[in-house]
């Protein structure tokens, strides 16, 4: 199976090439030329398996140039004891036929671990085949959770270096501490003045700059990407949609073939797009419900067909979803246009030049057949966290709170199909907002770790060990740079001359 580019569909490259390069040379995203198909027997066969075994059924369908031995070793290494508890991606029943898929039991307590524990293995395997021994330099722009998850995944992995840029005012104190205290010999971290889109645009510009590339090549290095534009980030995420379905089958909550909904708290559109690929492969999915915070650009797009990034950027209590340009949407549009890169180019040129594009009514109809969408503000998010805790004793983080709220409104409008709400972070990553929600603002703790303790005392739910372990650690990386200085910062962190 080969991959093509959303901006040039005459390309045809291997999975290794797509993963090692991250983004296509002309700026497009790599996508599978065809989507592999599975049947009901395949899905039934997943039910008795563990998570790594489920991954070994699904990944080879896309990663056809990796050997079975490679994928065995990679999945064993990725989905092992670094996940706390009995399973990497457990499904918990909330009430009736509504379930939570918890994707935050990994080392950084957010769903990015599901992909970023595997990606370094996929990347080093690919680099051997297609990069001829060059060192891979991973540049990451993060809205909070990706950065730490990538740092943990890549730290001290031979043949790789990793540099992370995060918006100085755009991440939670816990997220910031997680990144600035990162250990490892091959890591660098820098805050930038600006928001996530500034960081992402800055990284994209460096990534595609020929002069920068030449400079790296002189030093036997080349760029790759751990952002969710890398196919190696998306493909591991497809697994947990199947895994959740298999768990509901095993629990007897559904019959094989029954359609279910997924509600996904969304920012860059990577998580929910993996759900779309799962549906295209044959997973019985009714609706994919896209939940946004006050940055509601996707809600508007999925309901009206108009994507308009010219709007106020809101800093919210769910910072990993504070995004106005959802990069992975380009993949969906390319596929729905019948793999038409000319038309994709036209739409995304319009986005770049005018800040907006509108898809045809026919395309909108197709989108609406699969996607529902909704959004809510911070007050509604906090109310959802408080209500869910009071009614069901279930504590969710702020991102998951958005999804719960949007799902409730969706269900109230009439669809009570069995549903999986995707839970993307530990509530302890966003203790202040969560504590504020469950105490109605009446808490005494003033610093981050006291808030963790107070939330533990109130709920009886233990905080994850990797978060508690940060207490008292001194930051290693304290730099803040302007967007224009990012390139210089890259050379500095790589210790190569300008
Ligand atoms: C990254 C992230 C999201 C958004 O996921 P996308 O793939 O960017 O849509 C939601 N919640 C949390 C906690 C995240 O870290």
PDB file of C-alpha atoms in Angstrom, residues 113-239:
ATOM      1  CA  UNK A 113       0.951   9.053  24.353  1.00  0.00           C
ATOM      2  CA  UNK A 114      -1.130   6.505  22.414  1.00  0.00           C
ATOM      3  CA  UNK A 115       0.651   7.597  19.225  1.00  0.00           C
ATOM      4  CA  UNK A 116       3.876   9.075  20.548  1.00  0.00           C
ATOM      5  CA  UNK A 117       4.958   5.973  22.412  1.00  0.00           C
ATOM      6  CA  UNK A 118       4.895   4.171  19.050  1.00  0.00           C
ATOM      7  CA  UNK A 119       6.039   6.906  16.629  1.00  0.00           C
ATOM      8  CA  UNK A 120       9.767   6.946  17.585  1.00  0.00           C
ATOM      9  CA  UNK A 121       9.939   3.232  16.756  1.00  0.00           C
ATOM     10  CA  UNK A 122       8.079   3.687  13.466  1.00  0.00           C
ATOM     11  CA  UNK A 123      10.368   6.597  12.640  1.00  0.00           C
ATOM     12  CA  UNK A 124      13.713   4.961  13.407  1.00  0.00           C
ATOM     13  CA  UNK A 125      12.604   1.876  11.454  1.00  0.00           C
ATOM     14  CA  UNK A 126      11.637   4.097   8.517  1.00  0.00           C
ATOM     15  CA  UNK A 127      14.835   6.175   8.750  1.00  0.00           C
ATOM     16  CA  UNK A 128      16.978   3.060   8.327  1.00  0.00           C
ATOM     17  CA  UNK A 129      15.176   2.338   5.057  1.00  0.00           C
ATOM     18  CA  UNK A 130      14.832   5.792   3.540  1.00  0.00           C
ATOM     19  CA  UNK A 131      17.151   8.303   5.237  1.00  0.00           C
ATOM     20  CA  UNK A 132      20.453   6.472   4.837  1.00  0.00           C
ATOM     21  CA  UNK A 133      21.685   6.877   8.380  1.00  0.00           C
ATOM     22  CA  UNK A 134      21.031  10.620   8.793  1.00  0.00           C
ATOM     23  CA  UNK A 135      20.066  11.838  12.230  1.00  0.00           C
ATOM     24  CA  UNK A 136      16.342  12.690  12.433  1.00  0.00           C
ATOM     25  CA  UNK A 137      15.576  16.105  13.892  1.00  0.00           C
ATOM     26  CA  UNK A 138      12.063  16.274  15.285  1.00  0.00           C
ATOM     27  CA  UNK A 139      10.554  19.752  15.415  1.00  0.00           C
ATOM     28  CA  UNK A 140       7.356  20.065  17.400  1.00  0.00           C
ATOM     29  CA  UNK A 141       4.911  22.914  17.805  1.00  0.00           C
ATOM     30  CA  UNK A 142       2.685  22.127  20.739  1.00  0.00           C
ATOM     31  CA  UNK A 143      -0.455  23.451  22.308  1.00  0.00           C
ATOM     32  CA  UNK A 144       0.635  21.631  25.457  1.00  0.00           C
ATOM     33  CA  UNK A 145       0.209  17.892  25.397  1.00  0.00           C
ATOM     34  CA  UNK A 146       2.014  16.919  22.181  1.00  0.00           C
ATOM     35  CA  UNK A 147       5.266  18.505  23.305  1.00  0.00           C
ATOM     36  CA  UNK A 148       5.615  16.510  26.478  1.00  0.00           C
ATOM     37  CA  UNK A 149       4.396  13.294  24.894  1.00  0.00           C
ATOM     38  CA  UNK A 150       6.914  13.688  22.043  1.00  0.00           C
ATOM     39  CA  UNK A 151       9.737  14.492  24.464  1.00  0.00           C
ATOM     40  CA  UNK A 152       8.963  11.358  26.485  1.00  0.00           C
ATOM     41  CA  UNK A 153       8.677   9.218  23.375  1.00  0.00           C
ATOM     42  CA  UNK A 154      11.923  10.405  21.779  1.00  0.00           C
ATOM     43  CA  UNK A 155      14.151  11.060  24.784  1.00  0.00           C
ATOM     44  CA  UNK A 156      17.489   9.284  24.341  1.00  0.00           C
ATOM     45  CA  UNK A 157      16.291   7.404  21.239  1.00  0.00           C
ATOM     46  CA  UNK A 158      19.436   6.813  19.134  1.00  0.00           C
ATOM     47  CA  UNK A 159      19.624   8.693  15.855  1.00  0.00           C
ATOM     48  CA  UNK A 160      17.053  11.326  16.873  1.00  0.00           C
ATOM     49  CA  UNK A 161      17.011  14.842  18.325  1.00  0.00           C
ATOM     50  CA  UNK A 162      13.871  16.611  19.416  1.00  0.00           C
ATOM     51  CA  UNK A 163      13.064  20.317  19.756  1.00  0.00           C
ATOM     52  CA  UNK A 164       9.776  21.552  21.165  1.00  0.00           C
ATOM     53  CA  UNK A 165       8.253  25.034  20.878  1.00  0.00           C
ATOM     54  CA  UNK A 166       5.248  25.957  23.011  1.00  0.00           C
ATOM     55  CA  UNK A 167       3.226  29.205  23.333  1.00  0.00           C
ATOM     56  CA  UNK A 168       4.480  30.836  26.520  1.00  0.00           C
ATOM     57  CA  UNK A 169       1.013  31.926  27.718  1.00  0.00           C
ATOM     58  CA  UNK A 170      -0.917  29.094  26.109  1.00  0.00           C
ATOM     59  CA  UNK A 171      -0.262  26.033  28.286  1.00  0.00           C
ATOM     60  CA  UNK A 172      -1.234  25.060  31.829  1.00  0.00           C
ATOM     61  CA  UNK A 173       1.338  25.347  34.661  1.00  0.00           C
ATOM     62  CA  UNK A 174       1.504  21.545  34.863  1.00  0.00           C
ATOM     63  CA  UNK A 175       2.055  21.238  31.111  1.00  0.00           C
ATOM     64  CA  UNK A 176       4.794  23.864  31.260  1.00  0.00           C
ATOM     65  CA  UNK A 177       6.557  22.147  34.146  1.00  0.00           C
ATOM     66  CA  UNK A 178       6.301  18.793  32.382  1.00  0.00           C
ATOM     67  CA  UNK A 179       8.164  20.207  29.385  1.00  0.00           C
ATOM     68  CA  UNK A 180      10.700  22.518  31.011  1.00  0.00           C
ATOM     69  CA  UNK A 181      11.903  19.762  33.360  1.00  0.00           C
ATOM     70  CA  UNK A 182      12.311  17.184  30.568  1.00  0.00           C
ATOM     71  CA  UNK A 183      15.302  14.875  30.912  1.00  0.00           C
ATOM     72  CA  UNK A 184      17.355  13.376  28.093  1.00  0.00           C
ATOM     73  CA  UNK A 185      20.520  14.204  26.155  1.00  0.00           C
ATOM     74  CA  UNK A 186      18.857  14.750  22.770  1.00  0.00           C
ATOM     75  CA  UNK A 187      16.069  17.146  23.818  1.00  0.00           C
ATOM     76  CA  UNK A 188      15.501  20.914  23.646  1.00  0.00           C
ATOM     77  CA  UNK A 189      12.511  23.038  24.725  1.00  0.00           C
ATOM     78  CA  UNK A 190      11.746  26.724  24.080  1.00  0.00           C
ATOM     79  CA  UNK A 191       8.734  28.936  24.827  1.00  0.00           C
ATOM     80  CA  UNK A 192       7.661  31.363  22.095  1.00  0.00           C
ATOM     81  CA  UNK A 193       5.845  34.688  22.294  1.00  0.00           C
ATOM     82  CA  UNK A 194       2.538  33.999  20.539  1.00  0.00           C
ATOM     83  CA  UNK A 195      -0.219  31.403  20.383  1.00  0.00           C
ATOM     84  CA  UNK A 196      -0.237  27.822  19.116  1.00  0.00           C
ATOM     85  CA  UNK A 197      -0.905  28.831  15.518  1.00  0.00           C
ATOM     86  CA  UNK A 198       2.193  31.082  15.639  1.00  0.00           C
ATOM     87  CA  UNK A 199       4.242  28.162  16.916  1.00  0.00           C
ATOM     88  CA  UNK A 200       2.803  25.796  14.301  1.00  0.00           C
ATOM     89  CA  UNK A 201       3.312  28.260  11.422  1.00  0.00           C
ATOM     90  CA  UNK A 202       6.851  28.958  12.597  1.00  0.00           C
ATOM     91  CA  UNK A 203       7.712  25.270  12.668  1.00  0.00           C
ATOM     92  CA  UNK A 204       6.101  24.695   9.258  1.00  0.00           C
ATOM     93  CA  UNK A 205       8.114  27.589   7.765  1.00  0.00           C
ATOM     94  CA  UNK A 206      11.426  26.275   9.141  1.00  0.00           C
ATOM     95  CA  UNK A 207      10.520  22.766   8.065  1.00  0.00           C
ATOM     96  CA  UNK A 208      10.019  23.716   4.414  1.00  0.00           C
ATOM     97  CA  UNK A 209      12.873  26.288   4.160  1.00  0.00           C
ATOM     98  CA  UNK A 210      15.475  25.060   1.649  1.00  0.00           C
ATOM     99  CA  UNK A 211      18.362  26.950   3.265  1.00  0.00           C
ATOM    100  CA  UNK A 212      17.632  25.443   6.680  1.00  0.00           C
ATOM    101  CA  UNK A 213      17.389  21.984   5.123  1.00  0.00           C
ATOM    102  CA  UNK A 214      20.764  22.457   3.435  1.00  0.00           C
ATOM    103  CA  UNK A 215      22.338  23.513   6.701  1.00  0.00           C
ATOM    104  CA  UNK A 216      21.035  20.381   8.402  1.00  0.00           C
ATOM    105  CA  UNK A 217      22.206  18.191   5.538  1.00  0.00           C
ATOM    106  CA  UNK A 218      25.760  19.578   5.946  1.00  0.00           C
ATOM    107  CA  UNK A 219      25.594  18.243   9.481  1.00  0.00           C
ATOM    108  CA  UNK A 220      24.220  14.850   8.421  1.00  0.00           C
ATOM    109  CA  UNK A 221      20.777  15.683   9.844  1.00  0.00           C
ATOM    110  CA  UNK A 222      17.308  15.985   8.376  1.00  0.00           C
ATOM    111  CA  UNK A 223      13.932  17.108   9.644  1.00  0.00           C
ATOM    112  CA  UNK A 224      11.057  14.913  10.548  1.00  0.00           C
ATOM    113  CA  UNK A 225       7.835  15.696  12.342  1.00  0.00           C
ATOM    114  CA  UNK A 226       6.085  14.347  15.379  1.00  0.00           C
ATOM    115  CA  UNK A 227       3.118  16.704  14.917  1.00  0.00           C
ATOM    116  CA  UNK A 228      -0.196  15.173  14.057  1.00  0.00           C
ATOM    117  CA  UNK A 229       0.454  15.952  10.387  1.00  0.00           C
ATOM    118  CA  UNK A 230       2.802  12.921  10.412  1.00  0.00           C
ATOM    119  CA  UNK A 231       1.036   9.763   9.237  1.00  0.00           C
ATOM    120  CA  UNK A 232       2.947   7.922  11.960  1.00  0.00           C
ATOM    121  CA  UNK A 233       0.894   9.883  14.491  1.00  0.00           C
ATOM    122  CA  UNK A 234      -2.429   9.120  12.884  1.00  0.00           C
ATOM    123  CA  UNK A 235      -2.127   5.432  12.207  1.00  0.00           C
ATOM    124  CA  UNK A 236      -1.640   4.359  15.857  1.00  0.00           C
ATOM    125  CA  UNK A 237      -4.807   6.309  16.761  1.00  0.00           C
ATOM    126  CA  UNK A 238      -6.962   4.216  14.430  1.00  0.00           C
ATOM    127  CA  UNK A 239      -6.295   1.258  16.739  1.00  0.00           C
TER     128      UNK A 239
END
